[in-house]
Tab-separated table of C-alpha atoms in Angstrom:
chain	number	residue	atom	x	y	z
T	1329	UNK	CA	4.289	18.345	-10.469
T	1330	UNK	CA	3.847	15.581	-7.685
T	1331	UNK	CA	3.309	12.294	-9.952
T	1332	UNK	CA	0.426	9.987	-8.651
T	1333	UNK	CA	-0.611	6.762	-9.387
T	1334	UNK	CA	-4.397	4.968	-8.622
T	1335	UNK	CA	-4.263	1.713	-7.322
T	1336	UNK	CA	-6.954	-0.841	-6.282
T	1337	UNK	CA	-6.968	-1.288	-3.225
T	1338	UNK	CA	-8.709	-4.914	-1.402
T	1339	UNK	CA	-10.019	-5.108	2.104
T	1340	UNK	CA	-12.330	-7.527	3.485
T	1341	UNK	CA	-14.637	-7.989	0.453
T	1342	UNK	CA	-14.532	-4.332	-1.044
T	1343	UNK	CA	-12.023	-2.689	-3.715
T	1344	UNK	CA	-11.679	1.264	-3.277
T	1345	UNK	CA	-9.920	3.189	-5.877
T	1346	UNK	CA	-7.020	4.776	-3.743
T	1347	UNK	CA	-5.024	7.535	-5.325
T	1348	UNK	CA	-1.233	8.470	-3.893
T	1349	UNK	CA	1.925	9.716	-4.796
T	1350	UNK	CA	4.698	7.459	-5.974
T	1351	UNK	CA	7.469	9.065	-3.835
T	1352	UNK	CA	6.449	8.359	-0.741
T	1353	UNK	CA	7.921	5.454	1.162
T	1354	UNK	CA	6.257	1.928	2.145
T	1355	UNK	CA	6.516	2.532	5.674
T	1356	UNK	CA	4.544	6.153	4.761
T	1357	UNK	CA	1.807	4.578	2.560
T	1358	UNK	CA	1.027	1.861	5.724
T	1359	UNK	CA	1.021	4.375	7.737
T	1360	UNK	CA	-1.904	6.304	6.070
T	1361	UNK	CA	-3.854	3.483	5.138
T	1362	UNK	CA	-3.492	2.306	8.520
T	1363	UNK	CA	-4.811	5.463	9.844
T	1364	UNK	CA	-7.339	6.118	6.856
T	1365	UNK	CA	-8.876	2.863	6.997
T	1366	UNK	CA	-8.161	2.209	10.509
T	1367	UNK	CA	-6.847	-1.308	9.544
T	1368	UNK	CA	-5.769	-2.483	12.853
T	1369	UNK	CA	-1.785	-2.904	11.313
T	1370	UNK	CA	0.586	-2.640	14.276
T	1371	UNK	CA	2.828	-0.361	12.927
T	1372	UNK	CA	5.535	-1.344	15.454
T	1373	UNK	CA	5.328	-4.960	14.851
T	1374	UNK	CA	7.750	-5.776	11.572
T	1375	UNK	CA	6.481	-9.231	11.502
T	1376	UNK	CA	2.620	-7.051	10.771
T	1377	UNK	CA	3.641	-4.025	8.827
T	1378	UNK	CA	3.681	-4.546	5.701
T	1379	UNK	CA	1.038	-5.187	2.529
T	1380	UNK	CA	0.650	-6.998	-0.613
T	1381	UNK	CA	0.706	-6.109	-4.386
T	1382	UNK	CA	-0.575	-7.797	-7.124
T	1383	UNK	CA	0.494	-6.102	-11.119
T	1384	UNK	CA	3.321	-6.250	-9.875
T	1385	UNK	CA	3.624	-8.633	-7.311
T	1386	UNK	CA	5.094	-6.617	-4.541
T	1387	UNK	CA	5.905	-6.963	-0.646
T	1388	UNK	CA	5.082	-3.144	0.279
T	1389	UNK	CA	7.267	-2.783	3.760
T	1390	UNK	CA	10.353	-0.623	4.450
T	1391	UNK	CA	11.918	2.465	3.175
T	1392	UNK	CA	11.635	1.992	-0.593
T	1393	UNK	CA	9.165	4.276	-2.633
T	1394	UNK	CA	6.109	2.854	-4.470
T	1395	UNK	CA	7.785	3.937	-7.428
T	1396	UNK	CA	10.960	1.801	-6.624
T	1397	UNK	CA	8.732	-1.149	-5.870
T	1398	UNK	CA	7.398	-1.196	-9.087
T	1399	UNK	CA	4.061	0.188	-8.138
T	1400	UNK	CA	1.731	1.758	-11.063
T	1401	UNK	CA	-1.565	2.700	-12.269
T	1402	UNK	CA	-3.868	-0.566	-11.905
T	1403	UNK	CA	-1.944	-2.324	-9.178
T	1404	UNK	CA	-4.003	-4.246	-6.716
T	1405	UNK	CA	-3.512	-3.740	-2.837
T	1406	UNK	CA	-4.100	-6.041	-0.582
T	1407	UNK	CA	-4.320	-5.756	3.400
T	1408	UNK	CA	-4.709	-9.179	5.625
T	1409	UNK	CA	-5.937	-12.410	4.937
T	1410	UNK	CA	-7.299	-11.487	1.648
């Protein structure tokens, strides 16, 4: 069984309840989001790919899993200037 995890995710003004698997990679999870959302992230700029976490506070980038990052039901997400 794939284990999941829902985390609140923050982008200009609104929080959407975003549900996703804990083994996936940062780079994966920016990825989707990025395409999802169509966030404008330049995935091939390091100095732009990457997000914030809050509970815990997290820099989401690189080839780490959520899980290894800490990541868990209730985290917060956050994209940008937020």
């Amino acid at each position: 069984m794939e284990e999941k995890i829902v985390m609140m995710f923050h982008h200009n003004g609104a929080v959407v309840d975003i549900e996703t698997p804990v083994n996936i990679t940062a780079n994966e999870f920016i990825y989707g989001m990025n395409s999802g959302f169509n966030l404008g992230i330049d995935i091939d700029n390091p100095d732009e790919c990457f997000m914030r976490a809050e509970n815990p506070v997290a820099l989401i980038r690189g080839e780490k899993t959520l899980e290894e990052l800490g990541l868990r039901d209730g985290s917060s997400v956050y994209v940008g200037e937020n």
